JSON list of C-alpha atoms in Angstrom, two decimals:
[
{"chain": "A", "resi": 1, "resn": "UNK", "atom": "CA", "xyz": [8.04, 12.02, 10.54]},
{"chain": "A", "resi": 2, "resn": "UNK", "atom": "CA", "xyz": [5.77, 9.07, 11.84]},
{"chain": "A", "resi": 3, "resn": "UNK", "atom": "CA", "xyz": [7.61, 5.82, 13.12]},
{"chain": "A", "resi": 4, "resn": "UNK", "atom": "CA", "xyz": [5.70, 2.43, 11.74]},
{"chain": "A", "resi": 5, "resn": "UNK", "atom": "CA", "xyz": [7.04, -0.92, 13.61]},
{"chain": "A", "resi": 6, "resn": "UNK", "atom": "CA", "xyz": [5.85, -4.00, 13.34]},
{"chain": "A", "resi": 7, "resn": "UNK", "atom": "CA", "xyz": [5.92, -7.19, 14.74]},
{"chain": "A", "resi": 8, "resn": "UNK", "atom": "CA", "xyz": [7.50, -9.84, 14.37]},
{"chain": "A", "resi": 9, "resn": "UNK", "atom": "CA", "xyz": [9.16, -9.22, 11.09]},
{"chain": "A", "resi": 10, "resn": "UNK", "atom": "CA", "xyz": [8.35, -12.95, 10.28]},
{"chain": "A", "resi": 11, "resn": "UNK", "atom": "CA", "xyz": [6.16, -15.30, 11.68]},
{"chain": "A", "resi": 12, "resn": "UNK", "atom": "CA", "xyz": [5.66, -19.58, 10.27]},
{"chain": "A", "resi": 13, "resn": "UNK", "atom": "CA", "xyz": [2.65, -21.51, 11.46]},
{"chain": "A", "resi": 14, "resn": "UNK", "atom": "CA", "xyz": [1.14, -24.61, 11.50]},
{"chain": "A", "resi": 15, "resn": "UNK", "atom": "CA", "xyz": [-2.56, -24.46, 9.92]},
{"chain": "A", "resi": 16, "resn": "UNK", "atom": "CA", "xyz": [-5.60, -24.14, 12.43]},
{"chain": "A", "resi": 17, "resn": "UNK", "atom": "CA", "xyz": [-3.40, -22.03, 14.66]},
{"chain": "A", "resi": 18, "resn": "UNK", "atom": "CA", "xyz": [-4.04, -18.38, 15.65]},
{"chain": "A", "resi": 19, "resn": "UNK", "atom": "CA", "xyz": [-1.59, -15.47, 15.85]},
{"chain": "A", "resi": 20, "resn": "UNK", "atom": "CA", "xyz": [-1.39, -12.01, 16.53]},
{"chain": "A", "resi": 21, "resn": "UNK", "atom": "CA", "xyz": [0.73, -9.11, 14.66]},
{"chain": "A", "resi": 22, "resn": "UNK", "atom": "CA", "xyz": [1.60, -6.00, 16.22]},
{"chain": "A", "resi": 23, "resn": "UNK", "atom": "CA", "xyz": [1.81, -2.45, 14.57]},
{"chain": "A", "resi": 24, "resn": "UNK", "atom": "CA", "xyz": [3.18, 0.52, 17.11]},
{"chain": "A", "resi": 25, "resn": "UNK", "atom": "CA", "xyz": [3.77, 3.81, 15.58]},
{"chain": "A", "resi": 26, "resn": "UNK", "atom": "CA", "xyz": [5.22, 6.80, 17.47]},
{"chain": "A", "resi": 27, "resn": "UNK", "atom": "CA", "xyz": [2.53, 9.30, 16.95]},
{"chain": "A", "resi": 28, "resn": "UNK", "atom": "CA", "xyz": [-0.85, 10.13, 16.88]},
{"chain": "A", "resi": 29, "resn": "UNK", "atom": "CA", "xyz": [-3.09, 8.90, 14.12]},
{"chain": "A", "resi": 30, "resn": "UNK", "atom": "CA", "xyz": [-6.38, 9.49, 12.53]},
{"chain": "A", "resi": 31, "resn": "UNK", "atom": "CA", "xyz": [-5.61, 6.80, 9.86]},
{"chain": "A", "resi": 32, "resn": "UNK", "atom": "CA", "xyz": [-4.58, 3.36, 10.28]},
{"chain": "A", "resi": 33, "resn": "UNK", "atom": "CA", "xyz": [-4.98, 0.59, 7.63]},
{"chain": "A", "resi": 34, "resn": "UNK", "atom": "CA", "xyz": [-4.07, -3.22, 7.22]},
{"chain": "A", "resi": 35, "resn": "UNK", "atom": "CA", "xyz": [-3.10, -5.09, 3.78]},
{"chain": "A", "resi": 36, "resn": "UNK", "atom": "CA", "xyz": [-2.15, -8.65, 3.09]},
{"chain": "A", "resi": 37, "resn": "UNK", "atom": "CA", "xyz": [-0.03, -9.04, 0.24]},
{"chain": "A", "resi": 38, "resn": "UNK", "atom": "CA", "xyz": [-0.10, -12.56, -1.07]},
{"chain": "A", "resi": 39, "resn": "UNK", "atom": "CA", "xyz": [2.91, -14.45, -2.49]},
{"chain": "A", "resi": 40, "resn": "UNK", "atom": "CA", "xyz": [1.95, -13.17, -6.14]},
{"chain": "A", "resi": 41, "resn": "UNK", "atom": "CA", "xyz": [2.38, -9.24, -4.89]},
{"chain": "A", "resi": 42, "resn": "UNK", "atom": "CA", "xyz": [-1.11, -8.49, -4.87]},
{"chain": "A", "resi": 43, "resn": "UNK", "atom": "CA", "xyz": [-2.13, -6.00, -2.19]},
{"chain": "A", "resi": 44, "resn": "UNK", "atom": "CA", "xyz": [-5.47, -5.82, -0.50]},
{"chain": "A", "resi": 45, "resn": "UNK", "atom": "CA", "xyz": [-6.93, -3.40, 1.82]},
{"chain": "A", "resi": 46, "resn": "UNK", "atom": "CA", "xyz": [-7.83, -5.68, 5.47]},
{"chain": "A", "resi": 47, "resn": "UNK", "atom": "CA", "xyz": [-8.86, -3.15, 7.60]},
{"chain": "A", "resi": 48, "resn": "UNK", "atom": "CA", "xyz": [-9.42, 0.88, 8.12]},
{"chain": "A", "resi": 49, "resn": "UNK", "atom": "CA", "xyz": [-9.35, 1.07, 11.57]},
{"chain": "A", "resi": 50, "resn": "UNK", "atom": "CA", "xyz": [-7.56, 4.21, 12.97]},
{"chain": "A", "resi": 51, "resn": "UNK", "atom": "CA", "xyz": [-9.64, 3.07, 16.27]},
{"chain": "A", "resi": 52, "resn": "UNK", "atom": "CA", "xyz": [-11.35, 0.67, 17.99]},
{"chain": "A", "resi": 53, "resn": "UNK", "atom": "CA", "xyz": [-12.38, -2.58, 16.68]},
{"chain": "A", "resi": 54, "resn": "UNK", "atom": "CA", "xyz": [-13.63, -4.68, 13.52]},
{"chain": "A", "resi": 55, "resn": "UNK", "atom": "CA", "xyz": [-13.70, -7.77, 12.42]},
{"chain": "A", "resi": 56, "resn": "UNK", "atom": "CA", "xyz": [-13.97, -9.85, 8.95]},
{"chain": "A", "resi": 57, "resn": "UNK", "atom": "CA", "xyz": [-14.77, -13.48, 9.28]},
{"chain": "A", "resi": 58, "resn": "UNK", "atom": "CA", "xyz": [-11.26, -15.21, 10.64]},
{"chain": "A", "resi": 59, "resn": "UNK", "atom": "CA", "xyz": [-9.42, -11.90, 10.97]},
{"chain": "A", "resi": 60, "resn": "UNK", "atom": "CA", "xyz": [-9.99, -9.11, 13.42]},
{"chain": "A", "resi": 61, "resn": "UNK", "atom": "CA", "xyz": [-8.38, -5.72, 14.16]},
{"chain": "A", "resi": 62, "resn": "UNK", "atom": "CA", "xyz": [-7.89, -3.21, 17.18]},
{"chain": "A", "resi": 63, "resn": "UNK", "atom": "CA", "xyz": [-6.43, -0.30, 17.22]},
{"chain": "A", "resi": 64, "resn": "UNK", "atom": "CA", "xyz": [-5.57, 1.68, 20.64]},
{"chain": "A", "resi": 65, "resn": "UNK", "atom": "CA", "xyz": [-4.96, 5.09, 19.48]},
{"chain": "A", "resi": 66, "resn": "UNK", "atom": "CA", "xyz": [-4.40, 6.57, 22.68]},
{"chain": "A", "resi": 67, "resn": "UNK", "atom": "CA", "xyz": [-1.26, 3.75, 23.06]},
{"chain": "A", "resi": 68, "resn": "UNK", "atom": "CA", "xyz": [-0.12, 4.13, 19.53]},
{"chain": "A", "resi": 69, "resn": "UNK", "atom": "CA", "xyz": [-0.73, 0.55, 18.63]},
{"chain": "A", "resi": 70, "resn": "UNK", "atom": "CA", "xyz": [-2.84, -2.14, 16.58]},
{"chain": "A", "resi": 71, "resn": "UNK", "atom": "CA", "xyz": [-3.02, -5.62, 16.19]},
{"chain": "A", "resi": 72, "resn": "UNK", "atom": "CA", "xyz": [-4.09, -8.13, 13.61]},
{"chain": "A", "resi": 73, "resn": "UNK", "atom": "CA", "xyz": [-5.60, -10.99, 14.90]},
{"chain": "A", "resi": 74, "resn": "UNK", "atom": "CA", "xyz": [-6.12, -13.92, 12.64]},
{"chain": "A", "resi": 75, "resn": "UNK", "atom": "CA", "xyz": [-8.09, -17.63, 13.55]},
{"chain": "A", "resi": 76, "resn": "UNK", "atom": "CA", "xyz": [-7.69, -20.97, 12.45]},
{"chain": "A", "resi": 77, "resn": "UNK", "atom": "CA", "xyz": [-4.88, -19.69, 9.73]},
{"chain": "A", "resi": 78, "resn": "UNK", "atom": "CA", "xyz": [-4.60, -21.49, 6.47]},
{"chain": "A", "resi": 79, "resn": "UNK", "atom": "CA", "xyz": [-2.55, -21.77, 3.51]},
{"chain": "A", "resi": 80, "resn": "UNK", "atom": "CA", "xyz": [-3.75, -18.70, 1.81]},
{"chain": "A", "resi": 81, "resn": "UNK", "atom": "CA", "xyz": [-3.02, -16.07, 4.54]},
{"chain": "A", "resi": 82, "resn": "UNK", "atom": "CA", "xyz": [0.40, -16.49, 3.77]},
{"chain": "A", "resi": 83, "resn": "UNK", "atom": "CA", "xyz": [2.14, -13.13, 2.60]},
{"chain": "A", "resi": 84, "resn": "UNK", "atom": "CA", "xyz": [3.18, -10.26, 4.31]},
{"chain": "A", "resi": 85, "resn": "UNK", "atom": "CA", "xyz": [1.29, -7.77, 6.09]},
{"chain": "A", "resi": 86, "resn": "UNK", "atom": "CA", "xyz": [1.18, -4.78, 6.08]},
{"chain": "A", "resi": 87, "resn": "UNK", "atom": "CA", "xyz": [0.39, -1.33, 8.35]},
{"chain": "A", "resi": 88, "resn": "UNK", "atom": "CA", "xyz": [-0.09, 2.22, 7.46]},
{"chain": "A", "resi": 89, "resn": "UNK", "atom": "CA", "xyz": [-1.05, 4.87, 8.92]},
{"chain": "A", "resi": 90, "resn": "UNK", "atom": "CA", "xyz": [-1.22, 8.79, 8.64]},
{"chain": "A", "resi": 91, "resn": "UNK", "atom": "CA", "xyz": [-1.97, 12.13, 10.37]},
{"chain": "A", "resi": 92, "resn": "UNK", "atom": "CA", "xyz": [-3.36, 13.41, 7.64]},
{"chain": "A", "resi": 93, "resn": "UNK", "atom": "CA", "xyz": [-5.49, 11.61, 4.79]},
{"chain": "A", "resi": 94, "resn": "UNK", "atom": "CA", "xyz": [-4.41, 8.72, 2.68]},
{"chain": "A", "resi": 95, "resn": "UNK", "atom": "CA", "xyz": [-2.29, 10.44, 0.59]},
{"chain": "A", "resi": 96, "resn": "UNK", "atom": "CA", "xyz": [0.24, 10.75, 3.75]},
{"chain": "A", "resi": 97, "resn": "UNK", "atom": "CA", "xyz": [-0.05, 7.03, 4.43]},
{"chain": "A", "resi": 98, "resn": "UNK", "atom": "CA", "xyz": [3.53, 5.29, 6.03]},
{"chain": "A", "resi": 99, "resn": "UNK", "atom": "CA", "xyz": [3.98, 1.94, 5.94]},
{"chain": "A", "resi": 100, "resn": "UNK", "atom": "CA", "xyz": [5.48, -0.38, 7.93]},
{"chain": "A", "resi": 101, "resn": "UNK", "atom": "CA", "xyz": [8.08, -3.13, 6.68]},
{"chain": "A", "resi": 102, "resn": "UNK", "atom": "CA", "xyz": [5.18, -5.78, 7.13]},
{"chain": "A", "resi": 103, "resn": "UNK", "atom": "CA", "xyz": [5.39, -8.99, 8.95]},
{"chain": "A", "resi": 104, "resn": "UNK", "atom": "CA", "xyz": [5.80, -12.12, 6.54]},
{"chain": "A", "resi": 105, "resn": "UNK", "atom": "CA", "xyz": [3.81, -14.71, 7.69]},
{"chain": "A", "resi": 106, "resn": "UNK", "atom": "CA", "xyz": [4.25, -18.46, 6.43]},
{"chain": "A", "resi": 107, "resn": "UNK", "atom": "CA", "xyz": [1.72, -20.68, 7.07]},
{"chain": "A", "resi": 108, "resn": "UNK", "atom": "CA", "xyz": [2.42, -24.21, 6.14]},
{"chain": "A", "resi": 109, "resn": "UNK", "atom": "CA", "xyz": [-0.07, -27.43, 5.48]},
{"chain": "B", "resi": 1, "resn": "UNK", "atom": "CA", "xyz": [-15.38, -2.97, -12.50]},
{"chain": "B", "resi": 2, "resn": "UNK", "atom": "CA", "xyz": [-11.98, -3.92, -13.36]},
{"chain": "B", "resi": 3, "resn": "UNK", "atom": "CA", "xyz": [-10.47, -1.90, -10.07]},
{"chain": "B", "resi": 4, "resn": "UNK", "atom": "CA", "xyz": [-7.19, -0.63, -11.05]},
{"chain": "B", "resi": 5, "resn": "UNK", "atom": "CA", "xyz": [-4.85, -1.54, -13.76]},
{"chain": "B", "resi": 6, "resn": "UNK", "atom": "CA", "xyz": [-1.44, -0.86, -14.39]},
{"chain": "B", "resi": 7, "resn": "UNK", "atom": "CA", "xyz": [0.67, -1.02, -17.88]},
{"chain": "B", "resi": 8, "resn": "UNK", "atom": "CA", "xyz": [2.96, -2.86, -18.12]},
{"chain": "B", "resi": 9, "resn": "UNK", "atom": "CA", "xyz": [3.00, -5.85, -15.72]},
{"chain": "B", "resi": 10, "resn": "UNK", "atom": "CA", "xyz": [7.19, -5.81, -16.49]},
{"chain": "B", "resi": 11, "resn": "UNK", "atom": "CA", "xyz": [9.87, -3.67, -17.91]},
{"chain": "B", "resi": 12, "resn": "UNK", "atom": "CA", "xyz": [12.97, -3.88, -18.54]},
{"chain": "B", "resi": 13, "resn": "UNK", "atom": "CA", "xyz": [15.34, -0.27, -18.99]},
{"chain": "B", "resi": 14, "resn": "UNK", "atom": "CA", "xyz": [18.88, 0.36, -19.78]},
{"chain": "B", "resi": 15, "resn": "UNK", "atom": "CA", "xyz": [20.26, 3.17, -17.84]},
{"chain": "B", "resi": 16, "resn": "UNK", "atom": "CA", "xyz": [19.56, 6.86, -19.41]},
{"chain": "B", "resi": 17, "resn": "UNK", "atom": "CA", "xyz": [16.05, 5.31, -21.29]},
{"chain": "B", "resi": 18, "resn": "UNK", "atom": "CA", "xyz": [12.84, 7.13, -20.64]},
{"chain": "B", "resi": 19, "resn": "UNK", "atom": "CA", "xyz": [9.34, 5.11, -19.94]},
{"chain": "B", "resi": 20, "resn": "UNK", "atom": "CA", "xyz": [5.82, 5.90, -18.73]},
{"chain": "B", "resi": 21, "resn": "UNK", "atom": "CA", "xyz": [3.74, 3.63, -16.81]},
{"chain": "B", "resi": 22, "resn": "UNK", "atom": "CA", "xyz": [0.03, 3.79, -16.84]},
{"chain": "B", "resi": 23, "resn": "UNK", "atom": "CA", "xyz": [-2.60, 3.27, -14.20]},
{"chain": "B", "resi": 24, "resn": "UNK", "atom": "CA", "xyz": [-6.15, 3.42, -14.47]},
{"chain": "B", "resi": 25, "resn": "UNK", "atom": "CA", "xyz": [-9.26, 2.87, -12.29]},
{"chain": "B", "resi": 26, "resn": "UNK", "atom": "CA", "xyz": [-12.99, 2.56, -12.91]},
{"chain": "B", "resi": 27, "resn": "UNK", "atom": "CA", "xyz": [-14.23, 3.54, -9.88]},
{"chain": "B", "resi": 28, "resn": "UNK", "atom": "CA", "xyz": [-14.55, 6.85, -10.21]},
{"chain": "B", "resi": 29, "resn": "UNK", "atom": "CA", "xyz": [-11.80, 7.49, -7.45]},
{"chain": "B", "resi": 30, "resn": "UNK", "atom": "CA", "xyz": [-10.73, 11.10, -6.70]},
{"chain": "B", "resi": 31, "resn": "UNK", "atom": "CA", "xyz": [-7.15, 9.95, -5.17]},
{"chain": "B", "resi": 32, "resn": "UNK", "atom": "CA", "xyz": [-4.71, 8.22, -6.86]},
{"chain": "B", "resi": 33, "resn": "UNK", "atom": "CA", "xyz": [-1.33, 7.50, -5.64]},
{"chain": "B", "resi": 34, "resn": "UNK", "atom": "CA", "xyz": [2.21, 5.94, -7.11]},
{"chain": "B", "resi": 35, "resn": "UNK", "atom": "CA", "xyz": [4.21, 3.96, -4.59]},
{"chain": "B", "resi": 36, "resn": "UNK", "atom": "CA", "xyz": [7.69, 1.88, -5.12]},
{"chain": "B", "resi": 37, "resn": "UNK", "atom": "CA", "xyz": [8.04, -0.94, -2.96]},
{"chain": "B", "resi": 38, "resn": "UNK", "atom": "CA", "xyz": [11.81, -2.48, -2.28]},
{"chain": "B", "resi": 39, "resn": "UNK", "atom": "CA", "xyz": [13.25, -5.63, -1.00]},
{"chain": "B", "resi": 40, "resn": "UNK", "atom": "CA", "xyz": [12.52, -6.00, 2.85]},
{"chain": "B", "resi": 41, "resn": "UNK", "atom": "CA", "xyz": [10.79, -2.58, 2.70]},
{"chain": "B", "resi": 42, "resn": "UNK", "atom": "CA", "xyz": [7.06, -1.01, 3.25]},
{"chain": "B", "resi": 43, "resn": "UNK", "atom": "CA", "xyz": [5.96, 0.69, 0.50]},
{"chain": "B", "resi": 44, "resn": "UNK", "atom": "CA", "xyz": [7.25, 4.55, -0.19]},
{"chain": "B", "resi": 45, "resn": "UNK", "atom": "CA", "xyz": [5.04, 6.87, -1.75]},
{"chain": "B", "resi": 46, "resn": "UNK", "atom": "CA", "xyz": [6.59, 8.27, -4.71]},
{"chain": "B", "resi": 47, "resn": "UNK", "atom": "CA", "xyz": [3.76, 10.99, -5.57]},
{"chain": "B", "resi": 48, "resn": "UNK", "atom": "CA", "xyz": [-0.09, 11.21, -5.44]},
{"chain": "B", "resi": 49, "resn": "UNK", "atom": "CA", "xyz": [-3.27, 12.82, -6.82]},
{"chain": "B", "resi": 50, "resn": "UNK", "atom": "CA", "xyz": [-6.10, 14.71, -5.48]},
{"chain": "B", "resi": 51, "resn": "UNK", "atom": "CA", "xyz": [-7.86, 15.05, -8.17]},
{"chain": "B", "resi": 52, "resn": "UNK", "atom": "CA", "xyz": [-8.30, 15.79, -12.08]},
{"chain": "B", "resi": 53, "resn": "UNK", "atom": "CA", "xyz": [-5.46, 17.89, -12.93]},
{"chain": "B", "resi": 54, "resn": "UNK", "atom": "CA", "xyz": [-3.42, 17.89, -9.60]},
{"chain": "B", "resi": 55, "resn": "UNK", "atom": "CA", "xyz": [-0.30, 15.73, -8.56]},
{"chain": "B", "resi": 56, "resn": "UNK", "atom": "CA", "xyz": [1.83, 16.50, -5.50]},
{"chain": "B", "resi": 57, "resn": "UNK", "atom": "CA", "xyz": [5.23, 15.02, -4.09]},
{"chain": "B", "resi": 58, "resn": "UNK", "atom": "CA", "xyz": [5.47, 12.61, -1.98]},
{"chain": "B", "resi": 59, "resn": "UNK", "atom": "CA", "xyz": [8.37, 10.86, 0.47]},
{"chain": "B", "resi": 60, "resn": "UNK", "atom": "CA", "xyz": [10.63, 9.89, -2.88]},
{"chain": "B", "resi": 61, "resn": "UNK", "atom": "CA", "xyz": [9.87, 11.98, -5.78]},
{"chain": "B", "resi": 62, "resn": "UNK", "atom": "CA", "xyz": [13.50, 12.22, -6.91]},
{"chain": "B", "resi": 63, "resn": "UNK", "atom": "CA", "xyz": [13.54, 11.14, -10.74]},
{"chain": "B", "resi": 64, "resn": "UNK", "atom": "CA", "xyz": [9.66, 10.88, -11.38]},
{"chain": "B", "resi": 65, "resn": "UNK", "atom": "CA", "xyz": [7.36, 13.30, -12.84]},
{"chain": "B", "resi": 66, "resn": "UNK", "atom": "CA", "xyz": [3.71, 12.46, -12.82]},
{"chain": "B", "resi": 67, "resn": "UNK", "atom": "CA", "xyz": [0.34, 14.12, -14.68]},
{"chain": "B", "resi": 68, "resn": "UNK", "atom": "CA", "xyz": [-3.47, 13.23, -14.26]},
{"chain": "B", "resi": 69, "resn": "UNK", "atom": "CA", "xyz": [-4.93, 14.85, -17.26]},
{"chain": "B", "resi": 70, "resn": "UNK", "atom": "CA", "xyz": [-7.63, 12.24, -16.71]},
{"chain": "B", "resi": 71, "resn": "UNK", "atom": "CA", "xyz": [-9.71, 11.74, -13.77]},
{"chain": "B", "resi": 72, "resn": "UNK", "atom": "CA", "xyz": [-9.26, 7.72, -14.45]},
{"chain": "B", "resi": 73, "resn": "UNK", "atom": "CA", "xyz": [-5.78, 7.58, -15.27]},
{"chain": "B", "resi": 74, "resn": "UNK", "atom": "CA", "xyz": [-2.62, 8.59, -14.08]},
{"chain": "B", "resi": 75, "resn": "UNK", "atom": "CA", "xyz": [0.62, 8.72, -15.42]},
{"chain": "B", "resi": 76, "resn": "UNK", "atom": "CA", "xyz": [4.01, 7.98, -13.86]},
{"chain": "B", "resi": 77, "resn": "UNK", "atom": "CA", "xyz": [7.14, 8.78, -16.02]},
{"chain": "B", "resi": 78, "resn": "UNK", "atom": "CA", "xyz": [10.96, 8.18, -16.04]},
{"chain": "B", "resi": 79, "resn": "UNK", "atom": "CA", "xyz": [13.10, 10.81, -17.80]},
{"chain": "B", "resi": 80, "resn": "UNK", "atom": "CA", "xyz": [16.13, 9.24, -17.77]},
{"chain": "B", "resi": 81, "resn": "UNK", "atom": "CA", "xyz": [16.00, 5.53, -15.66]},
{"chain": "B", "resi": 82, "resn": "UNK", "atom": "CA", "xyz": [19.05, 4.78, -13.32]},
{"chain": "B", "resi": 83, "resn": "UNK", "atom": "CA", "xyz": [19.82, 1.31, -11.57]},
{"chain": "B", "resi": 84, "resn": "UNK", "atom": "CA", "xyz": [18.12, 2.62, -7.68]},
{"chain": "B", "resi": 85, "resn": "UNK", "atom": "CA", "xyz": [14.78, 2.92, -9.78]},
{"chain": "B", "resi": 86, "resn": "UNK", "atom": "CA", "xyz": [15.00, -1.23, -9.95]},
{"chain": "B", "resi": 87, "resn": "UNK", "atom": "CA", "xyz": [11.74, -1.87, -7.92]},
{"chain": "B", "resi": 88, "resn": "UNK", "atom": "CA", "xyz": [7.84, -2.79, -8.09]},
{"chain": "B", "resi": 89, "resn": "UNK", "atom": "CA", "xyz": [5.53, 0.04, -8.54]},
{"chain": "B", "resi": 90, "resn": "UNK", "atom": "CA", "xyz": [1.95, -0.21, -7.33]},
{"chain": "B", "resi": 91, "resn": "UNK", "atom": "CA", "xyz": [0.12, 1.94, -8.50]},
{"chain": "B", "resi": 92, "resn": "UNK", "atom": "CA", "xyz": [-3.27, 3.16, -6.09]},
{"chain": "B", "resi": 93, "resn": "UNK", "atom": "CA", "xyz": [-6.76, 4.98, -5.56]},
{"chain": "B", "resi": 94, "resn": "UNK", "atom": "CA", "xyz": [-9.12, 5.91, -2.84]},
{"chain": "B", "resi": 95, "resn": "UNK", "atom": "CA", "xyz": [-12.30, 7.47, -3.47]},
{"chain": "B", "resi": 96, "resn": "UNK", "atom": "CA", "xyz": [-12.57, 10.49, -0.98]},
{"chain": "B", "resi": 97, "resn": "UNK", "atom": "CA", "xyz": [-11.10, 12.54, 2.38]},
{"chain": "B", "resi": 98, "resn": "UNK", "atom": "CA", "xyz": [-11.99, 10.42, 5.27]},
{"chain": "B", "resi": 99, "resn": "UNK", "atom": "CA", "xyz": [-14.01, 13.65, 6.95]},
{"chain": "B", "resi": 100, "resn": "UNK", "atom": "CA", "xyz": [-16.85, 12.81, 3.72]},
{"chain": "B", "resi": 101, "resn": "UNK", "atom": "CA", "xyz": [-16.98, 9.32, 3.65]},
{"chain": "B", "resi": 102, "resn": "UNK", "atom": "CA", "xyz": [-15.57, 7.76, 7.14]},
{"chain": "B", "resi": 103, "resn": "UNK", "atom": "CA", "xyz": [-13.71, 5.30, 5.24]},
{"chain": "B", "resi": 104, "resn": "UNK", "atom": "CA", "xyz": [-10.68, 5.48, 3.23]},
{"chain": "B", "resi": 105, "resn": "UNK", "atom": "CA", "xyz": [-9.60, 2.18, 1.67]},
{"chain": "B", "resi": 106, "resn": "UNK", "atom": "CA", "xyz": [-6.85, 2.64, -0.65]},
{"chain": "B", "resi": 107, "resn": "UNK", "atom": "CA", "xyz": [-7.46, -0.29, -3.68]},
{"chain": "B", "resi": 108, "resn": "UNK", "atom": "CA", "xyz": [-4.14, -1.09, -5.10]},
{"chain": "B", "resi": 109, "resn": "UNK", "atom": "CA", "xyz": [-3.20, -2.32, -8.91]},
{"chain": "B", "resi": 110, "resn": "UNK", "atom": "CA", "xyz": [-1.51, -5.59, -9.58]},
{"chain": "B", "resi": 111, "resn": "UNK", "atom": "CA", "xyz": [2.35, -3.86, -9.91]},
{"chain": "B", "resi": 112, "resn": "UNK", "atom": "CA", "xyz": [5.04, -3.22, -12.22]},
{"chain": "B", "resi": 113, "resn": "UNK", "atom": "CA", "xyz": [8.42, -5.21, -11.79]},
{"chain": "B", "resi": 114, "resn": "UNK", "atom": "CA", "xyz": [10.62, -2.73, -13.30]},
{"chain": "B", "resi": 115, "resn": "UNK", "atom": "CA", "xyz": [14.64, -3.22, -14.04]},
{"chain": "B", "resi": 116, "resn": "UNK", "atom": "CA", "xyz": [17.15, -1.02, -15.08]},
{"chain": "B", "resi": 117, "resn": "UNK", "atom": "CA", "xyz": [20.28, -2.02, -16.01]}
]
């Protein structure tokens, strides 16, 4: 089946800085989604962006299909983008979705 | 809307009990989906929902059963609970194929910390 790796597995920041996360997979996709899950296990959907690129006020997204990768963007970080985020993506439709082991981000004050 | 809820928010099991866990969404979502999430792990999807009346397997089905009788509920059941079934269970919904809508955001419930001893 699909691959899902991301990068880095953890990441701790200072507040105000910017950082990038990395999701490869090994094949292609036609889905590809981002969720944050915050320190209290709640998941939220970021992104569906099995191509190209979007953006949400401080975070952005790009996926390059034809490289089999996407990356999470996110500005001027603060305390509540800390969690651990997540990438899935799928062949198929969401109900073939496969997740990555997320990258934990800390950011501190 | 409330989004999607899950019942109950914790459980604790002795090996060889039985429980049912309950989602349910409000948004009138065709898809639902049961995933277990582990330590250090992505979440697994355990099995999913197409639509009023339909469940399929997913990547780790081993020890679950699951029905839909309701378009706004589904059900995810342990027969007989064992130790490896320790884990948080999200429960999920999205609302159509991507080919009809162009999107396909998957909404997720709050989870269910679930212990067996």
């Amino acid at each position: 089946g699909i691959q899902v790796e991301q990068s880095p597995p953890d990441l701790i920041l200072q507040e105000g800085a910017n950082s990038t996360l990395r999701c490869n997979f090994s094949d292609s996709v036609n889905n590809l989604q981002w969720f944050h899950q915050n320190p209290w296990g709640q998941l939220i959907n970021l992104f569906y962006i099995p191509s190209g690129t979007k953006q949400n006020g401080r975070l952005s997204a790009t996926t390059v299909a034809t490289e089999r990768y996407s990356l999470l963007y996110i500005s001027s970080s603060q305390t509540t983008d800390s969690g651990v985020y997540f990438c899935a993506v799928s062949q198929g439709g969401s109900e073939k979705l496969v997740f990555g082991k997320g990258t934990k981000l800390t950011v501190n004050p | 809307n409330a989004g999607v809820t899950q019942t109950p928010k914790f459980r604790v099991l002795k090996t060889g009990q039985s429980m049912t866990l309950l989602c349910a969404q409000d948004m009138n979502h065709e898809y639902m989906y049961w995933y277990r999430q582990d330590p250090g792990m992505g979440l697994r999807l355990i099995h999913y929902s197409v639509g009023e009346g339909t469940t399929a397997k997913g990547e780790v089905p081993d020890g679950y059963n699951v029905s839909r009788l309701k378009k706004q509920n589904f059900l995810l059941g342990l027969e007989s609970a064992a130790p490896s079934q320790t884990s948080v269970y999200f429960c999920a919904s999205n609302l159509d194929i991507q080919d009809r809508v162009g999107t396909d955001t998957q909404y997720f419930g709050p989870g269910t910390r679930l212990t067996v001893l």
